[in-house]
CSV table of C-alpha atoms in Angstrom, one decimal:
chain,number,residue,atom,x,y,z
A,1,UNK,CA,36.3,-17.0,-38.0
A,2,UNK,CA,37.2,-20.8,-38.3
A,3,UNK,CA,39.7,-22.3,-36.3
A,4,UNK,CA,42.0,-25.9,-35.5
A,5,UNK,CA,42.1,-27.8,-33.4
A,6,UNK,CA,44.7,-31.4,-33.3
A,7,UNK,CA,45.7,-33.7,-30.3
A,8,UNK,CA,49.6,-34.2,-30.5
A,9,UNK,CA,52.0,-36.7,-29.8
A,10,UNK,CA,54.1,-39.6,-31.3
A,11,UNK,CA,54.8,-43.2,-32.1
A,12,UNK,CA,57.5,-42.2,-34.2
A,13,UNK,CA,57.9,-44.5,-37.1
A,14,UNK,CA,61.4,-44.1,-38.5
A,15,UNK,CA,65.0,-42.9,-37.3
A,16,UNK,CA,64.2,-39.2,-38.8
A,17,UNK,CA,61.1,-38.9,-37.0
A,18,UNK,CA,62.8,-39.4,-33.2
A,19,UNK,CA,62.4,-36.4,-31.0
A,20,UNK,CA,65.3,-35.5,-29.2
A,21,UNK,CA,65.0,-33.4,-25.9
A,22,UNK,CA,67.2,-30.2,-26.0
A,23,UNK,CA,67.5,-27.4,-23.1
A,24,UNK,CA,67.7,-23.8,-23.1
A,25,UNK,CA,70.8,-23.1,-20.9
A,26,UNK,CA,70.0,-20.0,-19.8
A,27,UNK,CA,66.4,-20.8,-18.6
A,28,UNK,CA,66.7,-24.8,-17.8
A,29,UNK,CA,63.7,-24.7,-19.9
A,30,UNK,CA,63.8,-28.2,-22.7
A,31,UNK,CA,61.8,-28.9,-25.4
A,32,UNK,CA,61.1,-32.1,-27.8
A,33,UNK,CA,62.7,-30.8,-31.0
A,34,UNK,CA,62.4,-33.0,-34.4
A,35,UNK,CA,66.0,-33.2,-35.6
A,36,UNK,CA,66.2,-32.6,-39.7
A,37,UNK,CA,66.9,-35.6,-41.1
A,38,UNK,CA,70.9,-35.9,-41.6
A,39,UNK,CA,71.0,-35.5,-37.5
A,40,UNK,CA,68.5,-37.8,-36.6
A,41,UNK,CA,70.0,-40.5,-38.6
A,42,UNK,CA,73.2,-39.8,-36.7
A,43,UNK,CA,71.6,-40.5,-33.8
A,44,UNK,CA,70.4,-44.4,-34.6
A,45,UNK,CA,68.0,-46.4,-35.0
A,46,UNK,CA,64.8,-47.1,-32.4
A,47,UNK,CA,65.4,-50.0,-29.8
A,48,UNK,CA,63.8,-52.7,-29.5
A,49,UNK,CA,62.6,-52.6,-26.6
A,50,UNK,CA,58.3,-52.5,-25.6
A,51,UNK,CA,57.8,-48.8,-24.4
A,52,UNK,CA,57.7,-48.2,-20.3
A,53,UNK,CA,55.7,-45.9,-18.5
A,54,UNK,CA,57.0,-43.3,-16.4
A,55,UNK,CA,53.9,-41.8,-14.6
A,56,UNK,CA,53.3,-38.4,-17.3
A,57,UNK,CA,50.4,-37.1,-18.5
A,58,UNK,CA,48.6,-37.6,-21.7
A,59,UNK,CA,46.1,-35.3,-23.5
A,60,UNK,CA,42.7,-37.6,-23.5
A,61,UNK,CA,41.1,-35.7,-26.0
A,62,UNK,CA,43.1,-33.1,-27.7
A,63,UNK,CA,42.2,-30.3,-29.9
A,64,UNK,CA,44.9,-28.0,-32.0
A,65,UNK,CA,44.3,-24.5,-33.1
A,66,UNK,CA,46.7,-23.7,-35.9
A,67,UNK,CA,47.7,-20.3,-35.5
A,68,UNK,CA,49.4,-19.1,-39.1
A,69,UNK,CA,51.9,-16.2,-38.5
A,70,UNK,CA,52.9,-14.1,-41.4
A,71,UNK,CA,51.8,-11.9,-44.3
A,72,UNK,CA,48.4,-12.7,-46.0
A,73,UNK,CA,50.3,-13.7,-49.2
A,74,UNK,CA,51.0,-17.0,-47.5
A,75,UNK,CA,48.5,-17.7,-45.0
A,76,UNK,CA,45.3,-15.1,-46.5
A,77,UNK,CA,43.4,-13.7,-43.5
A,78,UNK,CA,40.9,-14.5,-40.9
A,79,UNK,CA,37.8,-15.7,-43.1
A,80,UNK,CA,39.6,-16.4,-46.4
A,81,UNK,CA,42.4,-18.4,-45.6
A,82,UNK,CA,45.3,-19.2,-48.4
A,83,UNK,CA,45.0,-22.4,-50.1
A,84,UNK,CA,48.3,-23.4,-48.1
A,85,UNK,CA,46.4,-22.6,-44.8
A,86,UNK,CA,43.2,-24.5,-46.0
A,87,UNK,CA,44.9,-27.8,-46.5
A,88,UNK,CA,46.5,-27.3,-43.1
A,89,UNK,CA,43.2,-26.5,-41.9
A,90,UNK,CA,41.4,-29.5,-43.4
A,91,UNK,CA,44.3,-32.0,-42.2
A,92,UNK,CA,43.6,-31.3,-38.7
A,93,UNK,CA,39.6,-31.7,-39.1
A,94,UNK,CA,40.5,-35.5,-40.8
A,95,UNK,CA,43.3,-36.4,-38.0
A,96,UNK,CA,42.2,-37.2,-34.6
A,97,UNK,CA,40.1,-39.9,-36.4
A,98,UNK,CA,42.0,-41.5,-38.5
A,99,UNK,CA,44.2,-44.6,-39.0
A,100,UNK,CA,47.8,-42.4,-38.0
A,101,UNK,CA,46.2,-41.0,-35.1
A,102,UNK,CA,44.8,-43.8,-33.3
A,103,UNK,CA,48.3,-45.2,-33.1
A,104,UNK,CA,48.7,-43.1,-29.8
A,105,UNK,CA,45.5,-44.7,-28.2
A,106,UNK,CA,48.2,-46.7,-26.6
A,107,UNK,CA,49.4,-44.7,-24.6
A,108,UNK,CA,47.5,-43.6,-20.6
A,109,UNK,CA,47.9,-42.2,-17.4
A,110,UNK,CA,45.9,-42.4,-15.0
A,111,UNK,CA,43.1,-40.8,-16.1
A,112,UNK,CA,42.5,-42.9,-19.0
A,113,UNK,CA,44.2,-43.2,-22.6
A,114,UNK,CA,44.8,-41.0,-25.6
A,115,UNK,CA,41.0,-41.2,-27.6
A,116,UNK,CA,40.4,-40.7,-31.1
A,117,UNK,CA,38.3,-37.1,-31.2
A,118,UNK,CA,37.8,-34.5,-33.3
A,119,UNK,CA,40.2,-32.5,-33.6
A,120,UNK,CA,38.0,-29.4,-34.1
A,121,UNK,CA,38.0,-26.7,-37.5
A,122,UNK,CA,39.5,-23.7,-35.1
A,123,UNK,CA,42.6,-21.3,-36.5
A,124,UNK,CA,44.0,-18.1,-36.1
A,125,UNK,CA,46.1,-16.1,-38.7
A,126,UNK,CA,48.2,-12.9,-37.1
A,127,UNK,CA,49.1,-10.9,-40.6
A,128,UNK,CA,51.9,-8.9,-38.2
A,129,UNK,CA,54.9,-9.8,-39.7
A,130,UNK,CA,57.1,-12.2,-37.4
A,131,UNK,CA,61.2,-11.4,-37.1
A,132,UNK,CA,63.4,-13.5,-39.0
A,133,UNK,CA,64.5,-15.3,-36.0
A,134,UNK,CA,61.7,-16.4,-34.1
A,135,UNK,CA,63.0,-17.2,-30.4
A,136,UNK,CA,60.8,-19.6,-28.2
A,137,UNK,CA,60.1,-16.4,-26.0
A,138,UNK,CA,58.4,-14.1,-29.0
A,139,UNK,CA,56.9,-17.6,-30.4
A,140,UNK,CA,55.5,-17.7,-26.6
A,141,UNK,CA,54.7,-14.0,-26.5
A,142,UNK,CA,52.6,-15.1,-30.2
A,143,UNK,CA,50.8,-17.6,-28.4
A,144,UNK,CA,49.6,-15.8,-26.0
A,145,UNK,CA,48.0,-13.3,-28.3
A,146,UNK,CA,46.4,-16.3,-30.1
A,147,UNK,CA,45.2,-16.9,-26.8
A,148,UNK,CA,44.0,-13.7,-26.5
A,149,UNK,CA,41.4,-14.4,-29.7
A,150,UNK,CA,40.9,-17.6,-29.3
A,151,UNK,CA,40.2,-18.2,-25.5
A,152,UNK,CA,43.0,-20.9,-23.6
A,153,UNK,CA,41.9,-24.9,-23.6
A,154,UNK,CA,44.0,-27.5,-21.1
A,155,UNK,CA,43.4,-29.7,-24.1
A,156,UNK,CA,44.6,-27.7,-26.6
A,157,UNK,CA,47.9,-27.9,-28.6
A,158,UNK,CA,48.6,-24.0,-30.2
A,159,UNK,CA,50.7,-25.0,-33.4
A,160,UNK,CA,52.6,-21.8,-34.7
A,161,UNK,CA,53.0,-21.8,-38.3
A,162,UNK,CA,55.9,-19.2,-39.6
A,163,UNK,CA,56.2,-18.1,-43.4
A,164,UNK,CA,59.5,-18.6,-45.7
A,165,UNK,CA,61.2,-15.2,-44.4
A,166,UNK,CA,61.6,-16.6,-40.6
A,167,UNK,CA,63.2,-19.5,-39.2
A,168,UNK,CA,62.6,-20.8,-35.8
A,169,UNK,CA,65.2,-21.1,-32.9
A,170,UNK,CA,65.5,-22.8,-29.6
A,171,UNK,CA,68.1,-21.7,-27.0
A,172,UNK,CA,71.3,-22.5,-30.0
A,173,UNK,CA,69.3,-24.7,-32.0
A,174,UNK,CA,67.7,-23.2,-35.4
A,175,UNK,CA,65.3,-24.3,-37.9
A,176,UNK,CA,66.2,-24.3,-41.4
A,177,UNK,CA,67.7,-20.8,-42.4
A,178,UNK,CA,69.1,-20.6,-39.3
A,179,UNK,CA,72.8,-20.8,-38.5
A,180,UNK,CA,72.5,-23.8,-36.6
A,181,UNK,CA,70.3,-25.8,-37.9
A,182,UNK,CA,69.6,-28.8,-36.0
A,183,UNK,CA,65.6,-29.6,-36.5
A,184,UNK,CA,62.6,-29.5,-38.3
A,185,UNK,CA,59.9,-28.5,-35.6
A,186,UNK,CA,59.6,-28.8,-31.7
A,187,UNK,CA,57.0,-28.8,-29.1
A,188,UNK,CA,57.1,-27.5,-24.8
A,189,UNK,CA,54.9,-26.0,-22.6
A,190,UNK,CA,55.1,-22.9,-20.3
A,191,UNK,CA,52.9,-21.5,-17.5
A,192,UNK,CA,50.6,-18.4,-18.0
A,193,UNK,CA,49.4,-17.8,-14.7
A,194,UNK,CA,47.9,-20.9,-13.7
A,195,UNK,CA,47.2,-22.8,-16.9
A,196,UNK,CA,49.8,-25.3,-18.3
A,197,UNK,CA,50.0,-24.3,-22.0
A,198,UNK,CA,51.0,-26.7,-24.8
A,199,UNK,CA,52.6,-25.2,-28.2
A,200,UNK,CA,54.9,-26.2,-31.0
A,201,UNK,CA,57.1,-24.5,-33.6
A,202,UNK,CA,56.9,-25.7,-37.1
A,203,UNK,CA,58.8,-23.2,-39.4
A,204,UNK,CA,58.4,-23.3,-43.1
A,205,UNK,CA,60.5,-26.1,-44.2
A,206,UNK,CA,62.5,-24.3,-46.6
A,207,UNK,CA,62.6,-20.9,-44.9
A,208,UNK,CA,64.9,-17.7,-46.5
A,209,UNK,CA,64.4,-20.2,-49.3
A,210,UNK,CA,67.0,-22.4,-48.2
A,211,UNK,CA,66.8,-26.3,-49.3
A,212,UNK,CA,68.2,-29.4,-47.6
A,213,UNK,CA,67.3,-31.3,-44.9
A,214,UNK,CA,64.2,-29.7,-43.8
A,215,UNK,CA,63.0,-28.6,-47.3
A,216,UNK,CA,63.2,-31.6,-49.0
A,217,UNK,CA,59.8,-33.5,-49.9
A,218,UNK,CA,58.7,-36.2,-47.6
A,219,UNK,CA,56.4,-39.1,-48.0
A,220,UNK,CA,54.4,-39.6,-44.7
A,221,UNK,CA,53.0,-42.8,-43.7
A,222,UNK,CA,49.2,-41.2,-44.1
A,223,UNK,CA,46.8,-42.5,-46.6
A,224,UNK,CA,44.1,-39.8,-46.2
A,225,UNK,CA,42.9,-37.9,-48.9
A,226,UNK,CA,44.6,-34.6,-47.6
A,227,UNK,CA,48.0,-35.9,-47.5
A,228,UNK,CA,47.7,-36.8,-50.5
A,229,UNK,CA,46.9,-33.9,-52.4
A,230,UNK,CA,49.4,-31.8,-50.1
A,231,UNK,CA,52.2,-34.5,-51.6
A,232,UNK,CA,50.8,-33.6,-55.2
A,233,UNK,CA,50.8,-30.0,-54.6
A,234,UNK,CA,54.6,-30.5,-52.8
A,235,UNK,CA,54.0,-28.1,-49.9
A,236,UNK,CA,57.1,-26.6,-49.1
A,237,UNK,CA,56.7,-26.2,-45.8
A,238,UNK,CA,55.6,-28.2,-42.3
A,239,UNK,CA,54.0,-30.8,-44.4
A,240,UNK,CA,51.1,-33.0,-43.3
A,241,UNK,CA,53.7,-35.7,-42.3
A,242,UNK,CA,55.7,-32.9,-39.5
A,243,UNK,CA,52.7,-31.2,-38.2
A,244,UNK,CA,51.2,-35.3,-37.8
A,245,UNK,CA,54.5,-36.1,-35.6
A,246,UNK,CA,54.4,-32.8,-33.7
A,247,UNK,CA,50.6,-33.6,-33.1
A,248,UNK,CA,50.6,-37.2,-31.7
A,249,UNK,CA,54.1,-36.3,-29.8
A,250,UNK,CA,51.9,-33.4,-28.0
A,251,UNK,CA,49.4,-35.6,-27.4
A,252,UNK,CA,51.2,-38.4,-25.6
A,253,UNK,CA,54.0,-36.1,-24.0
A,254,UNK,CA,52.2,-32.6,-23.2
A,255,UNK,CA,54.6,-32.2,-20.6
A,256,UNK,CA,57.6,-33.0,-18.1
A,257,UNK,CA,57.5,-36.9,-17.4
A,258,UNK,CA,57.7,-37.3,-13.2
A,259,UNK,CA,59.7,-39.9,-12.5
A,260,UNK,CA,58.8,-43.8,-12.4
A,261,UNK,CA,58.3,-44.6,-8.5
């Protein structure tokens, strides 16, 4: 079994790549979601301000283990992934050395900053077919389970990949197919036991095979060979350029920023 591993966090480029923190009122729990791209633009442009450090952690050197949830007619199986899952697969082994990613080297704590690594060729794909809605607690509950096969890394982002029959939601907020839909993807964390576990959600991006915002294609500021060929083979799904965001945003922001003192 091969598997992925990608660093994550972002230097977002453009107005529809801002993340925008949203909580769950009934938890207090928040997450960095990535708005689809008719609500990011309502929200402005970037200032222009240099960036300011507030004291949070980074991930030094990250690792990602893709974990594709869903029938084997989208993702294959463990051992003979789906050309889909390969190309996801591949993008991570490219990423945490290239030009895109070393953007976040910028950013530190006090252990050091964000270095360029490899990323690592680790996945997961769970063939148990996922609900149509997929609420952060059973996208949690999945993780877990990935966890389970994979063993649990501090450094390690678990990216959850959902087929075209789910969306993804978030407290009130939905993916696309959803009846709310107000992102793309988003990232959190959440305790099991004592480890501090870093995830994302990145639904299909035209799930229930709904277009729009989220299902439209999407050039990506990448040059790399992989990107490429996803752009040419139009993935309709978390493309290169979301899972790259939700990746370097991870990286730099694995967690709740303490305050400035």
């Amino acid at each position: 079994m091969k598997h992925a591993l990608v660093a994550a966090a972002a230097l977002l480029f453009s107005t529809s790549a801002m993340a925008e923190r949203v909580w769950e009122l009934n938890t207090g729990k928040h997450a960095q979601v990535f708005p689809h791209r008719g609500r990011a633009s309502s929200h402005g442009g970037p200032g222009s301000n240099n960036l300011s450090y507030h004291n949070g952690p980074v991930i030094h050197r990250a690792k990602v283990v893709p974990v594709f949830w869903g029938p084997s007619a989208t993702w294959g199986t463990n051992g003979a992934p789906s050309a889909l899952a390969q190309t996801l697969i591949n993008f991570f082994v490219q990423f945490g050395t290239n030009a895109e990613y070393n953007v976040i080297t910028q950013y530190y704590d006090f252990g050091g900053s964000v270095q360029l690594s490899n990323l690592g060729s680790l996945y997961w794909i769970d063939n148990t077919p996922p609900p149509t809605n997929v609420t952060d607690a059973a996208l949690q509950s999945e993780v877990v389970k990935a966890i389970g096969q994979v063993g649990f890394d501090a450094s390690t982002v678990y990216e959850v990949f959902l087929p075209d029959t789910s969306y993804a939601s978030f407290g009130s907020y939905d993916s696309c197919g959803g009846p709310n839909l107000t992102f793309c993807a988003y990232h959190a964390n959440f305790s099991y036991g004592s480890a501090d576990v870093k995830y994302a959600s990145l639904p299909y991006r035209a799930a229930a095979g709904v277009s729009g915002p989220c299902g439209r294609r999407r050039r990506t500021s990448s040059t790399s060979p992989v990107t490429r060929r996803a752009r040419r083979r139009r993935i309709p799904m978390a493309t290169p350029g979301t899972t790259a965001r939700a990746t370097r945003r991870t990286t730099s922001a694995p967690g709740p920023r303490r305050p400035s003192s």
